[in-house]
mmCIF file of C-alpha atoms in Angstrom:
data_model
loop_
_atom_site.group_PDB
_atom_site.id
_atom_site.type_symbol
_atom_site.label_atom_id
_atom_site.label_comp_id
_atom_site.label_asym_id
_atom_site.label_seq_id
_atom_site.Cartn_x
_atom_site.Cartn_y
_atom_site.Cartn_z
ATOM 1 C CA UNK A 1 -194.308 -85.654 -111.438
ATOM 2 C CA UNK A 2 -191.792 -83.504 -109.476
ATOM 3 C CA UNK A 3 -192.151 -82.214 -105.589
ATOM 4 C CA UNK A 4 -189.951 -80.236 -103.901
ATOM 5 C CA UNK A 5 -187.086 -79.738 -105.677
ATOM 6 C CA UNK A 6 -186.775 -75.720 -105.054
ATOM 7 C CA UNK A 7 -185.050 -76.626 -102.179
ATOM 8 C CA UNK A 8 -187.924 -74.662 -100.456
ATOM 9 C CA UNK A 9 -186.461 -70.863 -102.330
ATOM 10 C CA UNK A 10 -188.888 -69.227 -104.190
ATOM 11 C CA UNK A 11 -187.907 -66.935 -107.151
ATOM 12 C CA UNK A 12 -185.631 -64.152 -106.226
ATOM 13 C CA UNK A 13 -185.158 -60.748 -107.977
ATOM 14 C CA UNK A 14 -182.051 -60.827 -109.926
ATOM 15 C CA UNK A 15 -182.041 -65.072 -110.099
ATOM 16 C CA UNK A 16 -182.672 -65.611 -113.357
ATOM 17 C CA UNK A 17 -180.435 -62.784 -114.734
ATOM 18 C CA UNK A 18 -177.301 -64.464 -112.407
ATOM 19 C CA UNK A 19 -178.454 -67.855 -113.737
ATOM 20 C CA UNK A 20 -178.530 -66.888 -117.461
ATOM 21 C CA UNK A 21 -175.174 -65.123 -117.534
ATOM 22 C CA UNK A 22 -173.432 -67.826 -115.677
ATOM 23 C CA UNK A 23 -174.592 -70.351 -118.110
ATOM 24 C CA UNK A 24 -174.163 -68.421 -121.326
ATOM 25 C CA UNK A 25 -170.698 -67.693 -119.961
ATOM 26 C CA UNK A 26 -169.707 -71.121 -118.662
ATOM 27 C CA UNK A 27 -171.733 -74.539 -119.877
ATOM 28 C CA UNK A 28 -170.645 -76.543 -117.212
ATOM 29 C CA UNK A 29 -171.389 -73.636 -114.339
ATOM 30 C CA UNK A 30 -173.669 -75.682 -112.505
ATOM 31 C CA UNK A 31 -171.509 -78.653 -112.313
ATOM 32 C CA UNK A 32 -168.673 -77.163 -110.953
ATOM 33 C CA UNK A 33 -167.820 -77.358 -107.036
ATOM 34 C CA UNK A 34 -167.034 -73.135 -106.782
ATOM 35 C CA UNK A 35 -170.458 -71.833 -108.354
ATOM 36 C CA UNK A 36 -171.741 -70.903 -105.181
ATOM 37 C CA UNK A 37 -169.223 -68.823 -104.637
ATOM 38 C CA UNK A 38 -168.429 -67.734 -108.029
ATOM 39 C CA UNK A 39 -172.524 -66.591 -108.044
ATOM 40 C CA UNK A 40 -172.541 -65.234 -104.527
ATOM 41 C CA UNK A 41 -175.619 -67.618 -103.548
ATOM 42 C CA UNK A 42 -175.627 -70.448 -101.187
ATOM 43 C CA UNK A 43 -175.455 -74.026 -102.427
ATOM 44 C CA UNK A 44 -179.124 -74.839 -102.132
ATOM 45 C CA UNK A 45 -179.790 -71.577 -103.412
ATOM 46 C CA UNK A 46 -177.437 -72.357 -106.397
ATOM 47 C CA UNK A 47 -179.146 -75.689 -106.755
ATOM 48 C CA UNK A 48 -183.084 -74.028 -106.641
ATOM 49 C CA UNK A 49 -181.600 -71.694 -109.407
ATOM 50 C CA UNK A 50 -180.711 -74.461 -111.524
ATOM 51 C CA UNK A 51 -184.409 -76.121 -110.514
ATOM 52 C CA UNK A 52 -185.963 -72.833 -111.805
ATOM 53 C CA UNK A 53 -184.376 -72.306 -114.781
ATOM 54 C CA UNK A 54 -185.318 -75.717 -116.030
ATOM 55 C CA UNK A 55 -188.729 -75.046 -114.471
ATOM 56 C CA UNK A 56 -189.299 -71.910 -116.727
ATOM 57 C CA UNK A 57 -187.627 -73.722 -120.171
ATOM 58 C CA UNK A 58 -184.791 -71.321 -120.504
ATOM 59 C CA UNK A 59 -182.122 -73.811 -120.083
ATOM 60 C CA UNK A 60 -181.469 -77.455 -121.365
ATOM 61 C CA UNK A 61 -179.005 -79.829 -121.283
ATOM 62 C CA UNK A 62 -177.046 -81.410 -123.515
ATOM 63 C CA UNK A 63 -173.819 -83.729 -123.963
ATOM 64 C CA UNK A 64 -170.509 -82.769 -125.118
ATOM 65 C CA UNK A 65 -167.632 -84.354 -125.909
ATOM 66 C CA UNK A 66 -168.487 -87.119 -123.281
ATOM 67 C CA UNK A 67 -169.642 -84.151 -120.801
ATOM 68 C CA UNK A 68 -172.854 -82.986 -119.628
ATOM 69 C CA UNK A 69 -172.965 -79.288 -120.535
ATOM 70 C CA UNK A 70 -176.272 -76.577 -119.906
ATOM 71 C CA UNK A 71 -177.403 -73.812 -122.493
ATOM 72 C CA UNK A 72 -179.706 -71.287 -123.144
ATOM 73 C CA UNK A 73 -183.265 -72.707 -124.853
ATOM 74 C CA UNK A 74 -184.224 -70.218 -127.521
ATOM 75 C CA UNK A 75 -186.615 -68.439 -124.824
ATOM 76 C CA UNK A 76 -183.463 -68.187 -122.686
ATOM 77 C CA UNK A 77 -181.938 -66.363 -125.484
ATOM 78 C CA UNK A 78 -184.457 -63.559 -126.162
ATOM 79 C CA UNK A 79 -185.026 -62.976 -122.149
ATOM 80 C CA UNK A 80 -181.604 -62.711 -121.942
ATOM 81 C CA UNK A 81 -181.113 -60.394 -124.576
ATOM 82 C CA UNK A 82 -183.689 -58.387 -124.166
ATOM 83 C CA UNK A 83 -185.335 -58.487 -120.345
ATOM 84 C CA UNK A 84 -182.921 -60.575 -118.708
ATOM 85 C CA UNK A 85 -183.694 -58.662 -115.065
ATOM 86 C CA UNK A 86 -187.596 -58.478 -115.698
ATOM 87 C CA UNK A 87 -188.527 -55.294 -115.974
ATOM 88 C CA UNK A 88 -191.333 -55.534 -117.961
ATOM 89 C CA UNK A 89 -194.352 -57.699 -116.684
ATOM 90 C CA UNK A 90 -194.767 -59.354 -120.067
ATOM 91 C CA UNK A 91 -191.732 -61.074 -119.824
ATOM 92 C CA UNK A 92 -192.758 -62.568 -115.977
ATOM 93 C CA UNK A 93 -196.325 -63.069 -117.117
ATOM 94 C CA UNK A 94 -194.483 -65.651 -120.229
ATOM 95 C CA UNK A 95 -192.244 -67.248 -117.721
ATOM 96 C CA UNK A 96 -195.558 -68.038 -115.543
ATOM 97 C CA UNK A 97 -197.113 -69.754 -118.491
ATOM 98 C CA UNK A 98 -193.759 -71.813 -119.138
ATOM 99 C CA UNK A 99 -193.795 -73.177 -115.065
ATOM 100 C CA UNK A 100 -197.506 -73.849 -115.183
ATOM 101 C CA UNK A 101 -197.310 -75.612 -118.239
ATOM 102 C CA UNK A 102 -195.142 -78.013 -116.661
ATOM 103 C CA UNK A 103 -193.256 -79.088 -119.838
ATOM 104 C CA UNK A 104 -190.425 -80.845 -118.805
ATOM 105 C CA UNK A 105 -192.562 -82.464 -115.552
ATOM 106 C CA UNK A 106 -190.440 -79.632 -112.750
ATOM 107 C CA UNK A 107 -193.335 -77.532 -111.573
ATOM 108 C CA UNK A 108 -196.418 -80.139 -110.500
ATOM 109 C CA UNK A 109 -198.331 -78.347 -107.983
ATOM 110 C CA UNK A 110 -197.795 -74.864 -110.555
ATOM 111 C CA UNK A 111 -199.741 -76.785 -112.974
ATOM 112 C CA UNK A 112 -202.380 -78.503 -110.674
ATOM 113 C CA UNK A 113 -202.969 -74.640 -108.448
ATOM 114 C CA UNK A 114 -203.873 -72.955 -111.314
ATOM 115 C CA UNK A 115 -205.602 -75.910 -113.938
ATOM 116 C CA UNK A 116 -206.692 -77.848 -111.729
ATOM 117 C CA UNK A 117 -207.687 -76.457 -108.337
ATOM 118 C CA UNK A 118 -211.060 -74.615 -109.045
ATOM 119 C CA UNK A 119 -211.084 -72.870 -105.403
ATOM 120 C CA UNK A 120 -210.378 -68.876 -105.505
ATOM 121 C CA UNK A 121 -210.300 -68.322 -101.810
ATOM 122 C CA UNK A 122 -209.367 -71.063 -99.336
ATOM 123 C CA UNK A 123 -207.257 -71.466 -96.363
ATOM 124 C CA UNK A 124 -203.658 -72.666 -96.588
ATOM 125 C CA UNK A 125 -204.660 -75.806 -94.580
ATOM 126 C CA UNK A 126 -207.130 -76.835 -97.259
ATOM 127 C CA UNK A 127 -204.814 -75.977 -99.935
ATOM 128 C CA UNK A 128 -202.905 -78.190 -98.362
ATOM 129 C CA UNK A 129 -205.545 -80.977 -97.801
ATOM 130 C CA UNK A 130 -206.563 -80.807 -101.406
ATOM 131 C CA UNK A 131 -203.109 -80.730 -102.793
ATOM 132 C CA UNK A 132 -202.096 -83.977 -100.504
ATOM 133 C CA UNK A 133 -205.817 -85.646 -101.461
ATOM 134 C CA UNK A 134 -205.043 -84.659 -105.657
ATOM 135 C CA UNK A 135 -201.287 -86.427 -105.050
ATOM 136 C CA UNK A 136 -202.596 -89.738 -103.731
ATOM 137 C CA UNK A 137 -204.951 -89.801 -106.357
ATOM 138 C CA UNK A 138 -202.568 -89.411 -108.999
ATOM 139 C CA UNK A 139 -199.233 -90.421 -107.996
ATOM 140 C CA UNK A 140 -197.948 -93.945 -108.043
ATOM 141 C CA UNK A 141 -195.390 -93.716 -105.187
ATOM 142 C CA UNK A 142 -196.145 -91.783 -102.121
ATOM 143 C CA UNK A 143 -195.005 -88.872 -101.391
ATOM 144 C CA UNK A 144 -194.408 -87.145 -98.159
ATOM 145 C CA UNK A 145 -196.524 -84.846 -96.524
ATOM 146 C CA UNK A 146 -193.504 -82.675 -96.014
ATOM 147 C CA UNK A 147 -192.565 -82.316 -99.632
ATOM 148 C CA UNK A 148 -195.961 -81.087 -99.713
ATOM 149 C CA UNK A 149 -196.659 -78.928 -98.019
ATOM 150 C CA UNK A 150 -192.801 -77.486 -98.866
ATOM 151 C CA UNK A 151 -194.445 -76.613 -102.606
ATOM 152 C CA UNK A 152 -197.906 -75.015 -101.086
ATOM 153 C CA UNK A 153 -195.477 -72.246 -99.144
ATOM 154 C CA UNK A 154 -193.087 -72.131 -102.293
ATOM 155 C CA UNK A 155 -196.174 -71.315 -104.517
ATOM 156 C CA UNK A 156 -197.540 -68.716 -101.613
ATOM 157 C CA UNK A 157 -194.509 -66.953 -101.840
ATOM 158 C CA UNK A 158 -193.528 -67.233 -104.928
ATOM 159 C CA UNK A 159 -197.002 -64.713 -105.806
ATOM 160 C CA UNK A 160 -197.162 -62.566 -103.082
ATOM 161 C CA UNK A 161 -193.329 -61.849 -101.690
ATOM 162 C CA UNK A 162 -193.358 -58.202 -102.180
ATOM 163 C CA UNK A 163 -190.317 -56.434 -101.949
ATOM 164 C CA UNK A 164 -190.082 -54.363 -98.436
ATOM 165 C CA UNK A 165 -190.985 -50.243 -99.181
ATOM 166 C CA UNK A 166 -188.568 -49.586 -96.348
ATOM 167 C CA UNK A 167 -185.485 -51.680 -97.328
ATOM 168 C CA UNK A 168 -184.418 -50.433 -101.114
ATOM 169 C CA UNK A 169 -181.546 -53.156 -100.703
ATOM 170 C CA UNK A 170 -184.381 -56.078 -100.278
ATOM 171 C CA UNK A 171 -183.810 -58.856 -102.601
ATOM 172 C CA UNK A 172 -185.738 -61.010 -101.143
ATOM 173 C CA UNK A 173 -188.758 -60.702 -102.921
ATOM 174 C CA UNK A 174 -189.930 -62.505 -106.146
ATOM 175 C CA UNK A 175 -190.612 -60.822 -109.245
ATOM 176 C CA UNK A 176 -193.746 -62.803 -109.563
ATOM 177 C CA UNK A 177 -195.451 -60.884 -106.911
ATOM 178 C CA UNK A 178 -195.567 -58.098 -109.483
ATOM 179 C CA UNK A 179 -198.518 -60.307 -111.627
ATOM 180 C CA UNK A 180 -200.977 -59.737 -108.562
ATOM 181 C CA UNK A 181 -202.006 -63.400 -109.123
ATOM 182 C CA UNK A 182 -202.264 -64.076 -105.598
ATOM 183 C CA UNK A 183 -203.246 -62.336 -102.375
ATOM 184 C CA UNK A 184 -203.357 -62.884 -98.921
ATOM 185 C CA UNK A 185 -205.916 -61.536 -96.634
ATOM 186 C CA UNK A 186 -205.118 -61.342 -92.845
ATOM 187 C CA UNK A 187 -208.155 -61.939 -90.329
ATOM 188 C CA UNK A 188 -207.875 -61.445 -86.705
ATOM 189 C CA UNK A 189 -210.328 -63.884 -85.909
ATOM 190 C CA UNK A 190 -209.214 -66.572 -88.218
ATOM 191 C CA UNK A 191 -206.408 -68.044 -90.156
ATOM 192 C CA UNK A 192 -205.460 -66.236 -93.374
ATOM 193 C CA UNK A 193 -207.335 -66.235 -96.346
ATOM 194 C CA UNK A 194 -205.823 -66.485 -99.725
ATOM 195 C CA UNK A 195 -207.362 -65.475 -102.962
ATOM 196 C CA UNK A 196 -206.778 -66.071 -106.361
ATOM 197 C CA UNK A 197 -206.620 -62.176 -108.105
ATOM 198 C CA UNK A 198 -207.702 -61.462 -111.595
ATOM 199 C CA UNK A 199 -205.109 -58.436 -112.688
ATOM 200 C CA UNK A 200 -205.690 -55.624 -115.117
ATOM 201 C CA UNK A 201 -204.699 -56.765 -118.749
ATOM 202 C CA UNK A 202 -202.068 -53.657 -118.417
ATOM 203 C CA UNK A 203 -200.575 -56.231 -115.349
ATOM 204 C CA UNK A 204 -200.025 -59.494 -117.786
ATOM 205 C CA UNK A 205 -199.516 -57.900 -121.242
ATOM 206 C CA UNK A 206 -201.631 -58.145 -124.613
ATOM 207 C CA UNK A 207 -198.552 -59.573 -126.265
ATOM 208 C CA UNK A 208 -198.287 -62.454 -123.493
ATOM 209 C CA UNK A 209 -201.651 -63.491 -123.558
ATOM 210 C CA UNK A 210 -201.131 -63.427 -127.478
ATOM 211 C CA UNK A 211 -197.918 -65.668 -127.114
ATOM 212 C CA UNK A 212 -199.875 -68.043 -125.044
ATOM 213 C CA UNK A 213 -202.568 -68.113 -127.392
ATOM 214 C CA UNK A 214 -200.064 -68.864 -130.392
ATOM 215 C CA UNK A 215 -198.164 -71.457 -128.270
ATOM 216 C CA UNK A 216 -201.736 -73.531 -127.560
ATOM 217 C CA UNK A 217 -202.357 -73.357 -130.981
ATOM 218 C CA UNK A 218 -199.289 -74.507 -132.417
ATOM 219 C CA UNK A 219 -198.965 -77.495 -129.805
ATOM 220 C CA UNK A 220 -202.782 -78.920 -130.796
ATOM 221 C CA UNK A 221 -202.262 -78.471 -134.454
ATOM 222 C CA UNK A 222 -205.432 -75.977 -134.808
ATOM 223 C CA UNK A 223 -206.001 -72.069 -136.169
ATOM 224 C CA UNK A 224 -209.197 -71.917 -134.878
ATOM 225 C CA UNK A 225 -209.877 -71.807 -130.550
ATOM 226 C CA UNK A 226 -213.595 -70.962 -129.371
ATOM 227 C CA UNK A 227 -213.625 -68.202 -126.841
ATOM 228 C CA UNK A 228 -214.993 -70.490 -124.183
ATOM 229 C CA UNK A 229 -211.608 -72.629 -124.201
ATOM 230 C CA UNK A 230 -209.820 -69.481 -123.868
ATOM 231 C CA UNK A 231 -211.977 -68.681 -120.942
ATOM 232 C CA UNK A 232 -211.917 -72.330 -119.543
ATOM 233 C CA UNK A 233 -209.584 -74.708 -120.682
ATOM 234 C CA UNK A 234 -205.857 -75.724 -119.305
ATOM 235 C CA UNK A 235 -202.887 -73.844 -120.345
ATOM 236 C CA UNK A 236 -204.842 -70.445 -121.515
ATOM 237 C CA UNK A 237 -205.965 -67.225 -120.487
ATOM 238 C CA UNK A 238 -208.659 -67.906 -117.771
ATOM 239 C CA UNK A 239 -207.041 -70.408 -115.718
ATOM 240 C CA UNK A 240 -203.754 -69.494 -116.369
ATOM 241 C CA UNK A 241 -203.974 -65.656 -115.450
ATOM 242 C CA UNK A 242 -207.435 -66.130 -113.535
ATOM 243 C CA UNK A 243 -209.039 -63.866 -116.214
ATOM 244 C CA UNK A 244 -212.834 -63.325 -116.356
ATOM 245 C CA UNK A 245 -214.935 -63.795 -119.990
ATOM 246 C CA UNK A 246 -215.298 -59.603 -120.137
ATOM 247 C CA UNK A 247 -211.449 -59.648 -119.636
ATOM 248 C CA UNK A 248 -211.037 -62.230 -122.312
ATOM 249 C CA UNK A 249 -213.296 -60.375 -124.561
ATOM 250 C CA UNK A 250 -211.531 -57.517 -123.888
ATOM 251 C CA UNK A 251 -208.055 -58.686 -124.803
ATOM 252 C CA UNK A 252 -208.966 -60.501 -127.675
ATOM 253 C CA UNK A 253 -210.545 -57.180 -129.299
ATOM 254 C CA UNK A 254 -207.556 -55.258 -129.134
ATOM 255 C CA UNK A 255 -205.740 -58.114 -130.802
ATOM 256 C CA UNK A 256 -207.808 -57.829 -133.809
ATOM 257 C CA UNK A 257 -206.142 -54.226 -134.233
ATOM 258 C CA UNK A 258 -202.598 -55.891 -133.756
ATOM 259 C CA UNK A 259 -200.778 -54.072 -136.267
ATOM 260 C CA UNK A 260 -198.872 -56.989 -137.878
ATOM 261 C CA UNK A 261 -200.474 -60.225 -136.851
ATOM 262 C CA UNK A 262 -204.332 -59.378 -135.776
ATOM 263 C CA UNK A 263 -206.388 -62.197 -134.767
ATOM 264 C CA UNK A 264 -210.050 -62.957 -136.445
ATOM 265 C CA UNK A 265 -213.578 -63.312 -135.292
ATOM 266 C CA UNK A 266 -215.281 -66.357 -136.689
ATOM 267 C CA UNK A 267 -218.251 -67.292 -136.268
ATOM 268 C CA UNK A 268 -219.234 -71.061 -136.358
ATOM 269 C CA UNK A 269 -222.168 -73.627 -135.644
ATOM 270 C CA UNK A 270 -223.292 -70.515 -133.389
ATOM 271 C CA UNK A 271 -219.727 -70.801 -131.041
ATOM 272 C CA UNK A 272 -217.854 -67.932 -131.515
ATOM 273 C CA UNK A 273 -213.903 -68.517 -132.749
ATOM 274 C CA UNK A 274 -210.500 -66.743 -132.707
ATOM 275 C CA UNK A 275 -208.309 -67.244 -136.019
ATOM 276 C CA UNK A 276 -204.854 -66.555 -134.934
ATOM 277 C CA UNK A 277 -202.310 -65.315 -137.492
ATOM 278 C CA UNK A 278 -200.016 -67.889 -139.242
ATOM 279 C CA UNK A 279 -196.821 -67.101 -137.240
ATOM 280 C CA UNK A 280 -195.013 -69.516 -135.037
ATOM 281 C CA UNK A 281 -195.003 -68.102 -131.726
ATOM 282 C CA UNK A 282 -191.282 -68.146 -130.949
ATOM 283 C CA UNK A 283 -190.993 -66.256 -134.022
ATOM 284 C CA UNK A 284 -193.955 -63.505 -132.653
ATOM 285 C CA UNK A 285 -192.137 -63.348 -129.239
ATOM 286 C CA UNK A 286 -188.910 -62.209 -131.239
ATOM 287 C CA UNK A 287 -190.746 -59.542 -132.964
ATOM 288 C CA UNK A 288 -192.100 -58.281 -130.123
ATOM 289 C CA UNK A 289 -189.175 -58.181 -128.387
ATOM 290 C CA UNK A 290 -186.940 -57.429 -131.242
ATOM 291 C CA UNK A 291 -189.065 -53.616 -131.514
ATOM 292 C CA UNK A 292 -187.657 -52.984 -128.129
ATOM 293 C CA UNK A 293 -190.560 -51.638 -126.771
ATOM 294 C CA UNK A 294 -192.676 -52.713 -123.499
ATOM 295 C CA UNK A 295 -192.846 -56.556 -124.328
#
């Protein structure tokens, strides 16, 4: 498991589209002592970059003639070709699944907020508490507080940095904010309340939740997923995008009109059951993007 290593920067607009050209233009970008300057970021800025774009899966690393080069995973590819500055929500909502998923073991307290913690509104202090309690249960070595606490502000921000109305040169928000995952509620009585969101299915995409559906399917070997895993289980729709069942239901009936790759209702041992098409879902994602419509 991995704490801290964002260097305490959240996502920034125009990041990942900087971190994707630099490494499809030069392998060895983030080894070399001028990046920061070549990217116009400062050197724990260039270093959180690197952090994310493991994070998300869209880069990998490799050797080379001796040499330890980067390059673009075939998910770095498509975003790069296709939605490399996020404009479309799909594409954010896809990168959210990759960090929560936790993958290549970057993004631990992504993957414990929204699998694990069960809480929708809670104080940042008992975020905190339960984050530090959840650690010391599960972690071999200790860990500091400070690391901590570092990734409960990161993941804050990282949801609900909007960009400022009154500044149209403000890149200091994250893109992420745009998924309405997260809110904060302010209280002049009390500390701050923060609440887990469940967005419109217009906010996430039908063709993310789709991908996501694919991707869980493919990685346990299985065609057929009852509804209640999709409302309940890690790595899908309810806990990853805080979707209710009507939501679900919702979704899933306007993928049964997909018009290339429509999912099934079937109905079995009285649990109802999604048949996904036979498609890998790299291979959907590319056809979806490849149309070169809204993702």
């Amino acid at each position: 498991m991995a704490y801290a290593r964002h260097q305490s920067f959240y996502m920034r607009d125009k990041w990942l589209s900087k971190g994707l050209k630099s490494v499809e233009d030069n392998s060895r970008f983030f080894y070399n002592d001028d990046s920061f300057e070549k990217i116009g970021l400062g050197k724990n800025m260039v270093e959180a970059l690197k952090y994310w774009l493991f994070a998300f899966g869209v880069i990998e690393e490799n050797i080379e003639e001796g040499l330890k080069v980067h390059s673009l995973t075939s998910l770095g590819h498509l975003i790069y070709q296709f939605d490399r500055v996020l404009q479309h929500n799909v594409t954010l909502s896809i990168l959210h699944y990759k960090l929560i998923c936790n993958d290549n073991d970057q993004s631990t307290v992504f993957d414990w907020f929204f699998n694990t913690y069960k809480e929708t509104a809670f104080k940042k202090v008992d975020l905190n508490s339960s984050f530090e309690t959840w650690v010391s249960l599960n972690e071999t070595k200790e860990i500091s507080d400070k690391s901590l606490k570092r990734d409960i502000d990161c993941l804050i921000q990282f949801y609900t940095k909007q960009p400022n109305e009154l500044d149209p040169e403000d890149v200091t928000f994250s893109p992420f904010s745009k998924l309405q995952l997260l809110k904060i509620e302010s209280s002049v009585s009390e500390r701050e309340t923060i609440k887990k969101v469940s967005p419109d299915l217009e906010t996430i995409g039908v063709n993310a939740l789709y991908f996501v559906l694919l991707d869980y399917c493919h990685k346990n070997k299985i065609e057929l997923v009852s509804i209640n895993e999709i409302v309940n289980e890690k790595y899908l729709w309810g806990t990853t995008y805080n979707l209710s069942r009507n939501k679900i239901i919702e979704a899933l009936n306007v993928l049964t009109n997909h018009d290339k790759y429509p999912v099934q209702y079937v109905r079995t041992n009285n649990l109802d059951y999604i048949k996904v098409a036979k498609i890998e879902p790299m291979d959907f994602l590319n056809d979806e993007l490849g149309k070169r419509v809204v993702l």
